[in-house]
């Protein structure tokens, strides 16, 4: 299919793209994100109950905005060093790298976690290399892997969405290059147990496979503290950022840390692609690290409780312990049928098939006002009882 290696036959090529002779083959290996279609629909509704959005519903705290304004006023508007400004890297190193006690670990500032993921794939994946990750997955993963000619090897995590080390072990082949994990995860909100993360980390080390940990939801852990698998495997590449934690999705600020040679290679690639993360935003990032976000996380914990309490009796739901998503099972019909019925009631949710090879669940983002959440719960209950 599309001339690219593929172990997962569920993707399709967009015939409109195939029609134009100039379009590169690598772009035919994936479709555009189905989430956009929901956002387009949202724009048409007058008073939507929008539980589809993957970003916090709070604005960037004022102190961080002021730091950005100052940086711009002070003329910090040119390029920054490729690896990011030294004071931000130092602050990030102190906060996230030193506690790991791994001297060989290097860190750089990336243009969003997405940028970090792109550079990771470009740096590590040869055509035909396999990248293992769990289903359901963040929408970008299969496409990113295919973009660089890699082969997504997608393993089940259902019905409880556990990151089961045995399933990872069973999927390893001589072509496995990366194990990519995301805990707490999008779209399930489920956080891997310390024991599972430890075993996956040790398995990667034992098999000499690169473990990549997407930790974008690390600040949103509601029941237990966050644990990075890097603690158990110093070769782990960690990608995290400010988008979700500080409501800064449009500012494109993230960081990647890992083995020095891999980070150096990613920097070589950053030179010729992103060049640098937005420079004034990097100065604001230093301020962001000083802001205590606990109250925001506490609010999200109570939203999580609200959603779980509202849906528990009606829907089959693996309780989310992190991020700001819940991933209930469809009560009837296909995702398309259920989402269509929801949209008729002005409720916007995302069909699970966007994050999965199965059409069995749907994603709710609980990053919304409590009144919106309550309306959403009411509509969902009504729909389920239809
Ligand atoms: N990883 C995951 C799991 C995500 O959910 C997202 C955003 N939805 C990203 C990465 C990308 O985040 P960023 O804004 O930092 O590019």
Short mmCIF file of N, CA and C in Angstrom, two decimals, residues 140-290:
data_model
loop_
_atom_site.label_atom_id
_atom_site.label_comp_id
_atom_site.label_asym_id
_atom_site.label_seq_id
_atom_site.Cartn_x
_atom_site.Cartn_y
_atom_site.Cartn_z
N UNK A 140 -0.72 11.23 16.46
CA UNK A 140 0.47 11.49 15.65
C UNK A 140 1.37 10.27 15.44
N UNK A 141 1.33 9.33 16.38
CA UNK A 141 2.36 8.28 16.36
C UNK A 141 2.42 7.48 15.06
N UNK A 142 1.29 6.89 14.60
CA UNK A 142 1.41 6.08 13.38
C UNK A 142 1.91 6.91 12.19
N UNK A 143 1.40 8.13 12.08
CA UNK A 143 1.77 8.97 10.93
C UNK A 143 3.24 9.37 10.98
N UNK A 144 3.72 9.72 12.16
CA UNK A 144 5.13 10.11 12.30
C UNK A 144 6.05 8.96 11.93
N UNK A 145 5.70 7.78 12.40
CA UNK A 145 6.52 6.60 12.11
C UNK A 145 6.54 6.35 10.60
N UNK A 146 5.37 6.44 9.97
CA UNK A 146 5.30 6.19 8.52
C UNK A 146 6.02 7.28 7.74
N UNK A 147 5.96 8.51 8.24
CA UNK A 147 6.59 9.65 7.56
C UNK A 147 8.08 9.40 7.33
N UNK A 148 8.71 8.69 8.29
CA UNK A 148 10.15 8.45 8.15
C UNK A 148 10.42 7.03 7.61
N UNK A 149 9.35 6.39 7.09
CA UNK A 149 9.53 5.06 6.48
C UNK A 149 9.57 3.93 7.48
N UNK A 150 9.24 4.23 8.74
CA UNK A 150 9.21 3.19 9.77
C UNK A 150 7.91 2.39 9.71
N UNK A 151 7.88 1.36 10.52
CA UNK A 151 6.72 0.46 10.54
C UNK A 151 6.09 0.49 11.93
N UNK A 152 4.86 1.02 12.05
CA UNK A 152 4.22 1.00 13.37
C UNK A 152 3.85 -0.43 13.75
N UNK A 153 4.24 -0.84 14.92
CA UNK A 153 3.83 -2.15 15.43
C UNK A 153 2.95 -1.87 16.64
N UNK A 154 1.65 -2.01 16.41
CA UNK A 154 0.68 -1.50 17.38
C UNK A 154 0.17 -2.66 18.22
N UNK A 155 0.28 -2.52 19.53
CA UNK A 155 -0.11 -3.63 20.41
C UNK A 155 -1.30 -3.20 21.29
N UNK A 156 -2.07 -4.17 21.68
CA UNK A 156 -3.30 -3.87 22.43
C UNK A 156 -2.99 -3.47 23.88
N UNK A 157 -3.79 -2.55 24.40
CA UNK A 157 -3.70 -2.27 25.84
C UNK A 157 -5.06 -2.51 26.52
N UNK A 158 -6.09 -2.73 25.69
CA UNK A 158 -7.43 -2.93 26.25
C UNK A 158 -7.57 -4.25 26.96
N UNK A 159 -8.62 -4.45 27.77
CA UNK A 159 -9.70 -3.48 28.01
C UNK A 159 -9.37 -2.45 29.09
N UNK A 160 -8.28 -2.67 29.85
CA UNK A 160 -8.02 -1.75 30.97
C UNK A 160 -6.97 -0.69 30.62
N UNK A 161 -6.41 -0.78 29.41
CA UNK A 161 -5.40 0.16 28.92
C UNK A 161 -4.11 0.14 29.74
N UNK A 162 -3.86 -1.02 30.31
CA UNK A 162 -2.62 -1.21 31.05
C UNK A 162 -1.43 -1.26 30.08
N UNK A 163 -0.28 -0.72 30.48
CA UNK A 163 0.93 -0.82 29.66
C UNK A 163 1.61 -2.14 30.03
N UNK A 164 1.13 -3.21 29.46
CA UNK A 164 1.56 -4.54 29.87
C UNK A 164 2.93 -4.89 29.26
N UNK A 165 3.95 -5.05 30.10
CA UNK A 165 5.30 -5.33 29.57
C UNK A 165 5.36 -6.62 28.74
N UNK A 166 4.52 -7.60 29.10
CA UNK A 166 4.55 -8.86 28.36
C UNK A 166 4.14 -8.66 26.90
N UNK A 167 3.14 -7.79 26.72
CA UNK A 167 2.68 -7.53 25.34
C UNK A 167 3.78 -6.83 24.54
N UNK A 168 4.55 -5.97 25.22
CA UNK A 168 5.68 -5.33 24.54
C UNK A 168 6.70 -6.39 24.17
N UNK A 169 7.03 -7.23 25.14
CA UNK A 169 8.05 -8.28 24.91
C UNK A 169 7.65 -9.15 23.72
N UNK A 170 6.36 -9.49 23.64
CA UNK A 170 5.89 -10.37 22.57
C UNK A 170 6.00 -9.72 21.19
N UNK A 171 6.03 -8.39 21.15
CA UNK A 171 6.02 -7.69 19.85
C UNK A 171 7.43 -7.40 19.33
N UNK A 172 8.44 -7.65 20.16
CA UNK A 172 9.81 -7.32 19.76
C UNK A 172 10.30 -8.29 18.68
N UNK A 173 10.92 -7.71 17.64
CA UNK A 173 11.53 -8.51 16.57
C UNK A 173 12.95 -7.96 16.36
N UNK A 174 13.72 -8.60 15.51
CA UNK A 174 15.06 -8.04 15.24
C UNK A 174 15.01 -6.64 14.61
N UNK A 175 13.85 -6.22 14.06
CA UNK A 175 13.75 -4.88 13.46
C UNK A 175 13.26 -3.82 14.43
N UNK A 176 12.96 -4.20 15.66
CA UNK A 176 12.43 -3.20 16.60
C UNK A 176 13.49 -2.16 16.93
N UNK A 177 13.17 -0.89 16.70
CA UNK A 177 14.11 0.19 17.00
C UNK A 177 13.68 0.97 18.24
N UNK A 178 12.36 1.19 18.34
CA UNK A 178 11.87 2.06 19.42
C UNK A 178 10.66 1.40 20.09
N UNK A 179 10.60 1.56 21.41
CA UNK A 179 9.35 1.34 22.15
C UNK A 179 8.92 2.74 22.59
N UNK A 180 7.73 3.13 22.16
CA UNK A 180 7.25 4.49 22.41
C UNK A 180 6.10 4.41 23.41
N UNK A 181 6.28 5.03 24.57
CA UNK A 181 5.18 4.98 25.53
C UNK A 181 4.74 6.39 25.94
N UNK A 182 3.52 6.45 26.40
CA UNK A 182 2.90 7.74 26.73
C UNK A 182 2.06 7.53 27.99
N UNK A 183 2.64 7.96 29.11
CA UNK A 183 1.96 7.77 30.41
C UNK A 183 2.15 9.02 31.26
N UNK A 184 1.03 9.61 31.76
CA UNK A 184 -0.37 9.31 31.48
C UNK A 184 -0.65 9.49 29.98
N UNK A 185 -1.64 8.76 29.50
CA UNK A 185 -1.82 8.66 28.07
C UNK A 185 -2.99 9.44 27.49
N UNK A 186 -2.80 9.84 26.27
CA UNK A 186 -3.86 10.37 25.42
C UNK A 186 -4.19 9.23 24.45
N UNK A 187 -5.40 8.75 24.36
CA UNK A 187 -6.67 9.32 24.81
C UNK A 187 -7.27 8.72 26.08
N UNK A 188 -6.57 7.84 26.80
CA UNK A 188 -7.26 7.10 27.87
C UNK A 188 -7.18 7.79 29.23
N UNK A 189 -6.16 8.63 29.44
CA UNK A 189 -5.93 9.20 30.77
C UNK A 189 -5.32 8.21 31.73
N UNK A 190 -5.04 7.00 31.24
CA UNK A 190 -4.51 5.97 32.14
C UNK A 190 -3.00 6.16 32.30
N UNK A 191 -2.54 5.98 33.54
CA UNK A 191 -1.12 6.13 33.86
C UNK A 191 -0.57 4.74 34.12
N UNK A 192 0.59 4.46 33.54
CA UNK A 192 1.23 3.16 33.74
C UNK A 192 1.63 2.98 35.19
N UNK A 193 1.56 1.74 35.69
CA UNK A 193 2.01 1.51 37.06
C UNK A 193 3.54 1.55 37.08
N UNK A 194 4.09 1.89 38.23
CA UNK A 194 5.55 1.97 38.35
C UNK A 194 6.18 0.65 37.95
N UNK A 195 5.56 -0.44 38.38
CA UNK A 195 6.13 -1.76 38.10
C UNK A 195 6.13 -2.03 36.58
N UNK A 196 5.04 -1.71 35.89
CA UNK A 196 4.99 -1.93 34.44
C UNK A 196 6.02 -1.06 33.72
N UNK A 197 6.11 0.22 34.15
CA UNK A 197 7.06 1.12 33.50
C UNK A 197 8.49 0.63 33.71
N UNK A 198 8.74 0.16 34.92
CA UNK A 198 10.08 -0.35 35.26
C UNK A 198 10.42 -1.56 34.37
N UNK A 199 9.45 -2.45 34.24
CA UNK A 199 9.71 -3.66 33.44
C UNK A 199 9.91 -3.33 31.97
N UNK A 200 9.14 -2.37 31.45
CA UNK A 200 9.31 -1.97 30.05
C UNK A 200 10.69 -1.33 29.87
N UNK A 201 11.06 -0.48 30.83
CA UNK A 201 12.36 0.20 30.77
C UNK A 201 13.49 -0.83 30.79
N UNK A 202 13.37 -1.81 31.65
CA UNK A 202 14.43 -2.83 31.76
C UNK A 202 14.47 -3.72 30.51
N UNK A 203 13.29 -4.00 29.98
CA UNK A 203 13.20 -4.81 28.76
C UNK A 203 13.91 -4.10 27.61
N UNK A 204 13.64 -2.80 27.47
CA UNK A 204 14.28 -2.01 26.40
C UNK A 204 15.80 -2.05 26.57
N UNK A 205 16.26 -1.89 27.81
CA UNK A 205 17.71 -1.90 28.06
C UNK A 205 18.30 -3.26 27.71
N UNK A 206 17.61 -4.30 28.15
CA UNK A 206 18.12 -5.66 27.92
C UNK A 206 18.21 -5.99 26.42
N UNK A 207 17.20 -5.51 25.66
CA UNK A 207 17.16 -5.84 24.23
C UNK A 207 17.86 -4.79 23.37
N UNK A 208 18.45 -3.78 24.01
CA UNK A 208 19.14 -2.71 23.28
C UNK A 208 18.21 -2.00 22.29
N UNK A 209 17.02 -1.68 22.78
CA UNK A 209 16.02 -0.95 21.99
C UNK A 209 15.84 0.41 22.65
N UNK A 210 15.63 1.43 21.83
CA UNK A 210 15.48 2.77 22.42
C UNK A 210 14.06 2.94 23.00
N UNK A 211 14.01 3.31 24.25
CA UNK A 211 12.72 3.62 24.87
C UNK A 211 12.50 5.13 24.75
N UNK A 212 11.37 5.51 24.15
CA UNK A 212 11.01 6.92 24.04
C UNK A 212 9.78 7.15 24.90
N UNK A 213 9.89 8.10 25.82
CA UNK A 213 8.80 8.34 26.75
C UNK A 213 8.20 9.72 26.50
N UNK A 214 6.98 9.75 26.02
CA UNK A 214 6.26 11.01 25.79
C UNK A 214 5.55 11.36 27.10
N UNK A 215 6.09 12.38 27.79
CA UNK A 215 5.63 12.69 29.15
C UNK A 215 4.88 14.01 29.22
N UNK A 216 4.21 14.36 28.12
CA UNK A 216 3.53 15.66 28.03
C UNK A 216 2.47 15.85 29.13
N UNK A 217 1.94 14.73 29.67
CA UNK A 217 0.93 14.86 30.74
C UNK A 217 1.52 14.59 32.12
N UNK A 218 2.84 14.69 32.25
CA UNK A 218 3.49 14.34 33.52
C UNK A 218 2.98 15.17 34.70
N UNK A 219 2.56 16.41 34.43
CA UNK A 219 2.11 17.26 35.54
C UNK A 219 0.69 16.92 35.98
N UNK A 220 -0.01 16.13 35.16
CA UNK A 220 -1.41 15.82 35.47
C UNK A 220 -1.54 14.38 35.97
N UNK A 221 -1.17 14.18 37.21
CA UNK A 221 -1.31 12.86 37.84
C UNK A 221 -2.14 13.06 39.09
N UNK A 222 -3.26 12.36 39.19
CA UNK A 222 -4.24 12.69 40.23
C UNK A 222 -4.18 11.80 41.46
N UNK A 223 -3.67 10.60 41.32
CA UNK A 223 -3.74 9.66 42.45
C UNK A 223 -2.37 9.33 43.02
N UNK A 224 -1.37 9.33 42.18
CA UNK A 224 0.00 9.01 42.63
C UNK A 224 0.94 9.93 41.89
N UNK A 225 2.14 10.15 42.45
CA UNK A 225 3.09 11.01 41.74
C UNK A 225 3.51 10.41 40.40
N UNK A 226 3.92 11.28 39.51
CA UNK A 226 4.40 10.84 38.21
C UNK A 226 5.70 10.05 38.35
N UNK A 227 5.83 9.02 37.52
CA UNK A 227 7.08 8.25 37.48
C UNK A 227 7.55 8.16 36.03
N UNK A 228 8.80 8.57 35.80
CA UNK A 228 9.35 8.43 34.44
C UNK A 228 10.09 7.11 34.33
N UNK A 229 9.88 6.39 33.22
CA UNK A 229 10.63 5.14 33.04
C UNK A 229 12.13 5.40 32.91
N UNK A 230 12.51 6.67 32.64
CA UNK A 230 13.94 7.00 32.54
C UNK A 230 14.66 6.68 33.85
N UNK A 231 13.91 6.69 34.95
CA UNK A 231 14.49 6.34 36.25
C UNK A 231 15.13 4.96 36.23
N UNK A 232 14.56 4.08 35.41
CA UNK A 232 15.01 2.68 35.40
C UNK A 232 15.85 2.34 34.18
N UNK A 233 16.05 3.33 33.30
CA UNK A 233 16.82 3.06 32.07
C UNK A 233 17.42 4.39 31.61
N UNK A 234 18.71 4.60 31.87
CA UNK A 234 19.34 5.89 31.57
C UNK A 234 19.40 6.21 30.07
N UNK A 235 19.15 5.22 29.22
CA UNK A 235 19.19 5.47 27.77
C UNK A 235 17.84 5.98 27.24
N UNK A 236 16.86 6.14 28.12
CA UNK A 236 15.53 6.57 27.68
C UNK A 236 15.55 8.00 27.13
N UNK A 237 14.88 8.20 26.01
CA UNK A 237 14.68 9.55 25.48
C UNK A 237 13.36 10.06 26.04
N UNK A 238 13.42 11.19 26.76
CA UNK A 238 12.22 11.76 27.38
C UNK A 238 11.81 13.03 26.64
N UNK A 239 10.53 13.11 26.31
CA UNK A 239 10.00 14.30 25.64
C UNK A 239 8.87 14.86 26.50
N UNK A 240 8.98 16.13 26.84
CA UNK A 240 7.96 16.76 27.68
C UNK A 240 7.90 18.24 27.27
N UNK A 241 6.89 18.95 27.75
CA UNK A 241 6.79 20.34 27.34
C UNK A 241 5.81 21.13 28.16
N UNK A 242 5.68 22.40 27.79
CA UNK A 242 4.86 23.34 28.54
C UNK A 242 3.44 23.46 28.01
N UNK A 243 3.16 22.84 26.85
CA UNK A 243 1.86 23.05 26.17
C UNK A 243 0.69 22.81 27.11
N UNK A 244 0.68 21.64 27.71
CA UNK A 244 -0.49 21.25 28.51
C UNK A 244 -0.36 21.80 29.93
N UNK A 245 0.82 21.64 30.52
CA UNK A 245 0.98 22.01 31.94
C UNK A 245 0.66 23.49 32.17
N UNK A 246 1.04 24.36 31.24
CA UNK A 246 0.87 25.79 31.46
C UNK A 246 -0.13 26.43 30.49
N UNK A 247 -0.91 25.59 29.80
CA UNK A 247 -1.92 26.13 28.86
C UNK A 247 -1.26 26.90 27.72
N UNK A 248 -0.07 26.46 27.30
CA UNK A 248 0.71 27.21 26.31
C UNK A 248 0.78 26.48 24.98
N UNK A 249 -0.30 25.82 24.56
CA UNK A 249 -0.20 24.97 23.35
C UNK A 249 0.23 25.77 22.11
N UNK A 250 -0.15 27.04 22.07
CA UNK A 250 0.20 27.84 20.89
C UNK A 250 1.60 28.42 20.94
N UNK A 251 2.30 28.23 22.05
CA UNK A 251 3.62 28.87 22.20
C UNK A 251 4.76 27.98 21.76
N UNK A 252 4.51 26.70 21.60
CA UNK A 252 5.45 25.73 21.06
C UNK A 252 6.75 25.65 21.85
N UNK A 253 6.66 25.23 23.08
CA UNK A 253 7.86 25.11 23.91
C UNK A 253 7.89 23.74 24.59
N UNK A 254 9.00 23.03 24.37
CA UNK A 254 9.14 21.70 24.94
C UNK A 254 10.62 21.39 25.14
N UNK A 255 10.91 20.22 25.68
CA UNK A 255 12.31 19.84 25.90
C UNK A 255 12.45 18.34 25.75
N UNK A 256 13.65 17.96 25.36
CA UNK A 256 13.95 16.55 25.16
C UNK A 256 15.24 16.26 25.91
N UNK A 257 15.27 15.18 26.69
CA UNK A 257 16.55 14.78 27.27
C UNK A 257 16.79 13.30 27.07
N UNK A 258 18.06 12.98 26.96
CA UNK A 258 18.42 11.59 26.68
C UNK A 258 19.91 11.45 26.51
N UNK A 259 20.34 10.30 25.97
CA UNK A 259 21.77 10.04 25.79
C UNK A 259 22.41 11.13 24.90
N UNK A 260 23.60 11.56 25.28
CA UNK A 260 24.25 12.71 24.63
C UNK A 260 24.31 12.58 23.11
N UNK A 261 24.71 11.42 22.61
CA UNK A 261 24.89 11.29 21.15
C UNK A 261 23.56 11.42 20.40
N UNK A 262 22.50 10.91 21.01
CA UNK A 262 21.19 11.00 20.36
C UNK A 262 20.72 12.46 20.36
N UNK A 263 20.92 13.13 21.49
CA UNK A 263 20.52 14.54 21.57
C UNK A 263 21.34 15.37 20.57
N UNK A 264 22.64 15.09 20.44
CA UNK A 264 23.47 15.82 19.47
C UNK A 264 22.94 15.62 18.04
N UNK A 265 22.51 14.42 17.75
CA UNK A 265 21.97 14.14 16.41
C UNK A 265 20.66 14.89 16.21
N UNK A 266 19.83 14.94 17.25
CA UNK A 266 18.57 15.67 17.13
C UNK A 266 18.83 17.17 16.94
N UNK A 267 19.90 17.66 17.55
CA UNK A 267 20.24 19.09 17.38
C UNK A 267 20.72 19.37 15.96
N UNK A 268 21.47 18.42 15.40
CA UNK A 268 21.90 18.58 14.01
C UNK A 268 20.66 18.70 13.11
N UNK A 269 19.66 17.87 13.40
CA UNK A 269 18.43 17.90 12.61
C UNK A 269 17.63 19.18 12.89
N UNK A 270 17.64 19.62 14.15
CA UNK A 270 16.89 20.85 14.49
C UNK A 270 17.45 22.05 13.72
N UNK A 271 18.80 22.06 13.56
CA UNK A 271 19.46 23.14 12.81
C UNK A 271 18.85 23.32 11.43
N UNK A 272 18.47 22.21 10.81
CA UNK A 272 18.02 22.27 9.42
C UNK A 272 16.51 22.16 9.29
N UNK A 273 15.81 22.16 10.41
CA UNK A 273 14.34 22.05 10.34
C UNK A 273 13.69 23.18 11.14
N UNK A 274 13.59 22.99 12.45
CA UNK A 274 12.90 24.00 13.27
C UNK A 274 13.80 25.20 13.58
N UNK A 275 15.11 25.04 13.47
CA UNK A 275 16.14 26.05 13.77
C UNK A 275 16.25 26.27 15.28
N UNK A 276 15.17 26.75 15.89
CA UNK A 276 15.15 26.86 17.36
C UNK A 276 13.69 26.94 17.80
N UNK A 277 13.45 26.73 19.07
CA UNK A 277 12.11 26.99 19.61
C UNK A 277 11.93 28.50 19.65
N UNK A 278 10.69 29.00 19.61
CA UNK A 278 10.46 30.46 19.59
C UNK A 278 11.25 31.14 20.72
N UNK A 279 12.11 32.09 20.34
CA UNK A 279 13.07 32.63 21.29
C UNK A 279 12.44 33.35 22.49
N UNK A 280 11.54 34.33 22.27
CA UNK A 280 10.98 35.01 23.45
C UNK A 280 10.21 34.05 24.36
N UNK A 281 9.61 33.04 23.77
CA UNK A 281 8.86 32.07 24.57
C UNK A 281 9.80 31.30 25.50
N UNK A 282 11.03 31.12 25.07
CA UNK A 282 11.99 30.41 25.93
C UNK A 282 12.23 31.21 27.23
N UNK A 283 12.29 32.54 27.12
CA UNK A 283 12.47 33.35 28.33
C UNK A 283 11.25 33.22 29.24
N UNK A 284 10.08 33.17 28.62
CA UNK A 284 8.86 32.98 29.42
C UNK A 284 8.86 31.61 30.07
N UNK A 285 9.49 30.65 29.42
CA UNK A 285 9.57 29.29 29.96
C UNK A 285 10.29 29.26 31.31
N UNK A 286 11.31 30.13 31.45
CA UNK A 286 12.04 30.18 32.73
C UNK A 286 11.07 30.59 33.84
N UNK A 287 10.25 31.60 33.53
CA UNK A 287 9.25 32.07 34.51
C UNK A 287 8.22 30.96 34.79
N UNK A 288 7.83 30.28 33.72
CA UNK A 288 6.81 29.23 33.87
C UNK A 288 7.26 28.18 34.89
N UNK A 289 8.55 27.88 34.87
CA UNK A 289 9.05 26.86 35.81
C UNK A 289 8.94 27.31 37.26
N UNK A 290 8.80 28.63 37.46
CA UNK A 290 8.69 29.17 38.82
C UNK A 290 7.25 29.22 39.31
#
